[in-house]
Amino acid sequence: MLGIDKCERIDKKVKSEVIERANNQSYNKSGKMVVPGLEISATTVMRNVRKNEWDMKIEERKEEDKIKAKYIYIQVDEDHIKERNKKGCTISKIVTIYTRKRTLTKPDRIDEVKQVRKELVDKFTFSGLYKDNQKLWEDVTYYIDCTYKKDEIENIFIMGDGASYIKAGVEWIDKAVFVLDLFHLEKYINHLNYDEYLKSKLQEAIDQYDPISTENIMKEAIKKIKKEIKEDEQLGRNTKRLNNRLKKIENTKTYLMNQWSGIEAHDKYKDKLTGCCQEGQVHHTLSERMSTDAKVWCEEGIDEMSQLRAFTQNGGNIYQKIIDISTQEKRNKKIEALEKRIKKKANKKLFGTKGVSIPTLAGARDELYCELKNIWYGKAV
């Protein structure tokens, strides 16, 4: 009568409040702050977070309710999160989809913040480990098909640092164009900070979208470093620092040449691009909870928390999600019980209640006997 499930020890409302707090702070703190005078263990909080799948249910809109947009912007990046018992970091991916940026009017701005603030319109976020890149782009493509009027779309801009899984989106999404994020482009240009003259020449060549001059400048930079290394070796000096610089500059040259189509897109579509703010999205969605202060996670925890953070950013209701999952579980159990009853009745009709006696020779258990026995115990399956 009260809607309490069998073996349920925590009320659904309490579960939702615990998960909402765990979305922003540690499991340990979350368990202490929900019920006055009662502490819920960190393990219990963790289990409740991981028990549920936090994927946002995407339903196809009616044609008249679909969004009209000439340009759709897809920002893609990842956060590097420490994983328990593993060297290095695990990558959690994040995709942000929106149609335009809107400057907030004065009443909507925070009083303490004086600069102009902007927000993304029609924003939707996907996040998780997404080890299978195909699954990532299938989800994004399905969301676009369900949400936007395809005939109205002129271009879809995929913005990111140029990783192979990001550029793969161009193959999956119709009318898609890859655009290199200027933040990452500037980061690679800054690798020439040790030589202001070469850096200014490189910046000028990129601003003019001249790939030949860009490549020649990088070759000149590599040549100069190699010359310095040779001179230092002859003088018996340590060349470790110069070798590291050489490796970095060679990587910069390779990066710029491989991403040139993404750089040129800034010139071709300069009147349509809004700029990429995915680093901020990564911080607010993932880093703020998962990689600040050197937190350590297991692989399952990274995936579930990334999904939960994206779920809440998309306006998902945690309490309603728990109710829906509980209702679905009850429905599945009823279906299973009904299937068992139907199967049992079917077996009785086919074989009767007493079963079938399998004739055999005294003491004989040949292959035929075993097959007949298997058929009988399998019954109507």
XYZ file of C-alpha atoms in Angstrom:
381
model
C 0.000 0.000 0.000
C 2.879 2.359 0.746
C 4.678 1.492 -2.480
C 7.657 -0.061 -0.673
C 9.340 -2.775 -2.694
C 10.452 -6.113 -1.278
C 13.847 -5.829 0.522
C 13.819 -2.040 0.053
C 15.595 -0.425 3.017
C 15.838 3.195 1.845
C 12.883 5.306 0.744
C 12.942 6.446 -2.893
C 12.826 10.111 -1.904
C 15.825 9.637 0.389
C 17.642 7.799 -2.420
C 17.043 10.681 -4.814
C 18.287 13.277 -2.303
C 21.392 11.209 -1.540
C 22.164 10.871 -5.263
C 21.576 14.597 -5.853
C 24.131 15.420 -3.163
C 26.559 12.772 -4.454
C 26.324 14.493 -7.827
C 28.201 17.473 -6.327
C 30.228 16.103 -3.416
C 31.811 12.939 -2.033
C 29.791 9.827 -1.207
C 30.866 10.087 2.439
C 29.626 13.678 2.900
C 26.399 12.964 1.006
C 25.431 10.109 3.355
C 25.776 12.326 6.435
C 23.677 15.264 5.249
C 20.331 13.811 4.123
C 18.646 12.321 7.216
C 19.213 14.242 10.530
C 20.812 12.029 13.155
C 21.328 9.130 10.758
C 24.403 8.388 8.685
C 24.113 6.492 5.414
C 27.394 4.791 4.573
C 29.501 5.919 1.603
C 29.219 2.407 0.143
C 25.408 2.568 0.210
C 25.481 5.953 -1.531
C 27.877 4.588 -4.150
C 25.677 1.525 -4.801
C 22.594 3.693 -5.301
C 24.437 5.890 -7.798
C 25.681 2.877 -9.766
C 22.500 0.833 -9.514
C 20.664 3.086 -11.956
C 21.519 3.969 -15.541
C 21.497 7.728 -16.023
C 21.030 7.886 -19.760
C 18.529 10.534 -20.853
C 15.536 9.072 -22.652
C 15.429 10.581 -26.148
C 12.026 10.549 -27.792
C 11.310 11.687 -31.328
C 9.417 14.949 -31.387
C 6.447 15.620 -33.600
C 7.428 17.334 -36.816
C 5.804 20.619 -35.778
C 7.648 20.547 -32.417
C 11.113 19.977 -33.879
C 13.629 22.824 -33.637
C 14.327 24.937 -36.711
C 18.030 25.733 -36.978
C 20.310 26.504 -39.909
C 23.452 25.740 -37.938
C 24.052 23.184 -35.207
C 27.236 23.234 -33.113
C 28.722 20.093 -31.555
C 31.598 20.573 -29.108
C 33.594 17.453 -28.199
C 36.336 17.025 -25.611
C 37.381 14.744 -22.755
C 38.519 14.861 -19.143
C 41.458 12.842 -17.821
C 40.469 11.133 -14.565
C 42.664 9.065 -12.267
C 41.632 5.414 -12.096
C 42.372 3.171 -9.131
C 45.177 0.622 -9.587
C 46.068 1.961 -13.002
C 48.965 4.038 -14.275
C 47.973 7.211 -16.052
C 44.408 8.417 -16.483
C 41.131 7.226 -17.962
C 39.349 9.409 -20.511
C 35.707 10.366 -20.000
C 34.231 11.954 -23.135
C 31.751 14.808 -23.267
C 29.688 16.099 -26.198
C 27.730 19.370 -26.042
C 25.128 20.184 -28.715
C 23.567 23.640 -29.132
C 22.177 25.996 -31.801
C 23.561 29.398 -30.777
C 25.015 31.474 -27.962
C 22.886 34.038 -26.202
C 24.130 36.979 -24.153
C 22.309 37.087 -20.826
C 20.409 40.282 -20.112
C 21.260 42.260 -16.984
C 18.484 40.858 -14.693
C 19.669 37.315 -15.506
C 23.297 38.036 -14.632
C 24.833 37.269 -11.258
C 25.281 40.490 -9.240
C 28.825 39.627 -8.169
C 29.930 38.990 -11.771
C 30.317 42.203 -13.754
C 31.415 40.851 -17.157
C 28.924 39.847 -19.814
C 27.792 36.232 -19.438
C 26.627 33.957 -22.245
C 24.650 30.732 -22.348
C 24.166 27.978 -24.915
C 20.685 27.769 -26.422
C 19.009 24.339 -26.918
C 21.907 22.743 -25.075
C 22.104 18.961 -24.642
C 25.013 16.971 -23.189
C 26.257 13.396 -23.613
C 28.986 12.069 -21.348
C 30.574 8.746 -20.360
C 33.494 6.474 -21.171
C 32.105 5.640 -24.624
C 34.846 3.113 -25.397
C 32.982 2.350 -28.596
C 33.162 5.557 -30.669
C 30.440 4.220 -32.933
C 28.008 4.197 -29.976
C 28.882 7.828 -29.201
C 28.131 9.087 -32.702
C 25.053 6.864 -33.040
C 23.603 8.542 -29.925
C 24.442 12.036 -31.213
C 23.022 11.306 -34.687
C 19.827 9.843 -33.213
C 19.366 12.909 -30.979
C 19.762 15.291 -33.948
C 17.287 13.258 -36.035
C 14.714 13.295 -33.220
C 15.127 16.956 -32.249
C 15.823 19.073 -35.343
C 14.118 19.628 -38.699
C 16.630 18.087 -41.071
C 15.493 20.111 -44.096
C 16.294 23.380 -42.304
C 19.902 22.415 -41.448
C 22.636 23.924 -43.625
C 25.750 22.984 -41.647
C 26.644 21.049 -38.522
C 29.968 22.165 -37.023
C 31.942 19.611 -34.995
C 34.483 21.474 -32.851
C 37.327 19.945 -30.875
C 41.055 19.335 -30.599
C 41.245 17.131 -33.711
C 41.438 13.690 -32.065
C 40.521 10.852 -34.427
C 37.303 9.980 -32.560
C 36.146 13.616 -32.867
C 36.867 13.906 -36.585
C 35.059 10.569 -37.125
C 31.803 12.432 -36.463
C 32.042 14.011 -39.928
C 31.541 10.537 -41.442
C 28.512 9.823 -39.248
C 26.616 13.110 -39.487
C 25.293 14.524 -42.740
C 26.343 18.132 -43.583
C 29.000 17.991 -40.845
C 32.229 20.039 -40.962
C 35.167 19.696 -38.567
C 36.481 22.941 -37.036
C 39.645 22.992 -34.933
C 39.203 24.534 -31.489
C 41.239 27.773 -31.291
C 42.208 27.034 -27.681
C 44.194 23.969 -28.767
C 45.589 25.751 -31.822
C 46.936 28.550 -29.618
C 48.395 26.000 -27.202
C 50.489 24.491 -30.011
C 51.561 27.921 -31.328
C 52.790 28.738 -27.802
C 55.299 25.889 -28.076
C 57.416 28.490 -29.939
C 57.443 30.880 -26.981
C 61.220 30.477 -26.698
C 61.609 32.280 -30.062
C 59.342 35.328 -30.402
C 60.410 36.002 -34.005
C 59.459 32.495 -35.254
C 56.286 32.526 -33.169
C 55.085 35.811 -34.719
C 55.891 34.499 -38.214
C 53.947 31.291 -37.495
C 50.972 33.240 -36.143
C 50.969 35.438 -39.244
C 51.105 32.416 -41.599
C 48.192 30.746 -39.789
C 46.161 33.978 -39.778
C 46.638 34.114 -43.568
C 45.718 30.400 -43.837
C 48.965 29.640 -45.681
C 49.933 25.953 -45.178
C 53.184 26.157 -47.187
C 54.573 29.067 -45.143
C 53.446 27.359 -41.913
C 55.293 24.168 -42.815
C 58.440 26.081 -43.850
C 58.485 28.022 -40.563
C 58.196 24.800 -38.564
C 61.006 23.252 -40.629
C 63.152 26.314 -39.901
C 62.437 25.978 -36.168
C 63.405 22.274 -36.217
C 66.587 23.053 -38.179
C 67.663 25.710 -35.632
C 67.137 23.358 -32.673
C 69.089 20.560 -34.351
C 71.934 23.002 -34.962
C 71.945 24.004 -31.278
C 71.955 20.348 -30.216
C 74.936 19.624 -32.465
C 76.891 22.607 -31.073
C 76.153 21.616 -27.460
C 77.200 18.021 -28.105
C 80.532 19.232 -29.491
C 81.049 21.327 -26.349
C 80.063 18.386 -24.123
C 76.938 20.055 -22.718
C 73.746 18.316 -21.614
C 71.253 18.336 -24.508
C 68.258 16.796 -22.722
C 66.319 20.090 -22.610
C 66.931 20.776 -26.314
C 65.964 17.211 -27.295
C 62.674 17.608 -25.421
C 62.088 20.906 -27.223
C 62.869 19.283 -30.580
C 60.352 16.515 -29.928
C 57.693 19.080 -28.955
C 58.291 21.209 -32.081
C 58.198 18.134 -34.355
C 54.866 17.141 -32.769
C 53.590 20.704 -33.305
C 54.505 20.573 -37.011
C 52.741 17.207 -37.435
C 49.692 18.457 -35.549
C 49.312 21.647 -37.587
C 49.626 19.843 -40.897
C 47.177 17.085 -39.889
C 44.599 19.611 -38.663
C 44.899 22.082 -41.528
C 41.400 21.444 -42.875
C 40.049 22.298 -39.406
C 42.099 25.517 -39.390
C 40.907 26.527 -42.873
C 37.292 26.022 -41.777
C 37.642 29.185 -39.659
C 38.203 31.161 -42.848
C 35.543 29.391 -44.924
C 32.782 29.610 -42.278
C 33.943 32.702 -40.338
C 30.477 34.323 -40.441
C 28.774 31.194 -39.076
C 31.069 30.103 -36.224
C 30.407 31.119 -32.617
C 33.663 29.990 -31.004
C 34.247 26.864 -28.920
C 33.771 26.874 -25.132
C 34.133 23.147 -24.499
C 36.946 23.551 -21.945
C 34.438 25.318 -19.703
C 31.881 22.553 -20.265
C 34.494 19.932 -19.331
C 35.283 21.787 -16.111
C 31.675 22.321 -14.999
C 30.420 18.875 -16.005
C 33.339 16.559 -15.189
C 36.470 18.129 -13.673
C 34.636 19.976 -10.900
C 33.463 16.666 -9.409
C 35.826 14.016 -10.732
C 39.382 15.216 -11.336
C 39.870 18.190 -8.990
C 41.910 17.476 -5.832
C 43.318 14.254 -7.382
C 40.250 12.088 -6.765
C 40.561 8.393 -7.689
C 37.774 6.344 -9.282
C 37.116 2.877 -10.621
C 36.106 2.505 -14.262
C 32.426 1.859 -13.485
C 32.339 4.870 -11.156
C 33.783 7.165 -13.845
C 31.161 6.063 -16.365
C 28.172 6.301 -13.997
C 29.147 9.669 -12.493
C 29.823 11.153 -15.954
C 26.369 10.026 -17.074
C 24.764 11.361 -13.880
C 26.405 14.783 -14.265
C 25.209 15.002 -17.884
C 21.736 13.779 -16.843
C 21.288 16.598 -14.304
C 22.675 19.213 -16.712
C 20.060 18.138 -19.254
C 17.347 18.869 -16.687
C 16.739 15.248 -15.698
C 14.692 14.524 -12.564
C 16.531 12.009 -10.355
C 13.474 11.116 -8.231
C 11.311 10.511 -11.315
C 14.094 8.401 -12.848
C 14.207 6.164 -9.744
C 10.403 5.782 -9.844
C 10.520 4.900 -13.558
C 13.266 2.308 -13.018
C 11.366 0.748 -10.087
C 8.158 0.616 -12.158
C 10.001 -0.982 -15.076
C 11.592 -3.593 -12.779
C 8.155 -4.497 -11.361
C 6.727 -4.745 -14.883
C 9.592 -7.024 -15.970
C 9.070 -9.283 -12.950
C 5.341 -9.567 -13.717
C 6.131 -10.440 -17.338
C 8.617 -13.125 -16.222
C 6.071 -14.619 -13.795
C 3.393 -14.608 -16.500
C 5.749 -16.313 -18.956
C 6.476 -19.051 -16.378
C 2.747 -19.689 -15.827
C 2.070 -19.838 -19.571
C 5.021 -22.186 -20.052
C 3.827 -24.418 -17.213
C 0.303 -24.667 -18.666
C 1.698 -25.398 -22.122
C 3.835 -28.220 -20.715
C 0.819 -29.759 -18.970
C -1.204 -29.719 -22.163
C 1.634 -31.228 -24.198
C 2.948 -33.814 -21.757
C 0.313 -34.153 -19.024
C 0.898 -33.872 -15.284
C 2.511 -37.283 -14.731
C 5.157 -36.938 -17.391
C 6.384 -39.510 -19.875
C 8.063 -42.810 -18.999
C 11.020 -43.506 -21.293
C 11.326 -47.271 -22.045
C 14.870 -48.662 -21.781
C 16.587 -52.015 -21.438
C 17.479 -53.004 -17.896
C 20.503 -50.990 -16.814
C 20.993 -49.473 -20.285
C 21.602 -45.754 -20.657
C 22.436 -45.228 -24.308
C 22.550 -41.986 -26.351
C 18.895 -42.300 -27.388
C 17.832 -42.452 -23.732
C 19.839 -39.281 -22.925
C 18.372 -37.391 -25.880
C 14.803 -38.369 -24.924
C 15.508 -37.332 -21.353
C 16.812 -33.944 -22.491
C 13.717 -33.422 -24.640
C 11.473 -34.287 -21.683
C 13.199 -31.989 -19.189
C 13.342 -29.255 -21.790
C 9.640 -29.831 -22.263
C 7.985 -27.210 -24.443
C 11.031 -24.928 -24.645
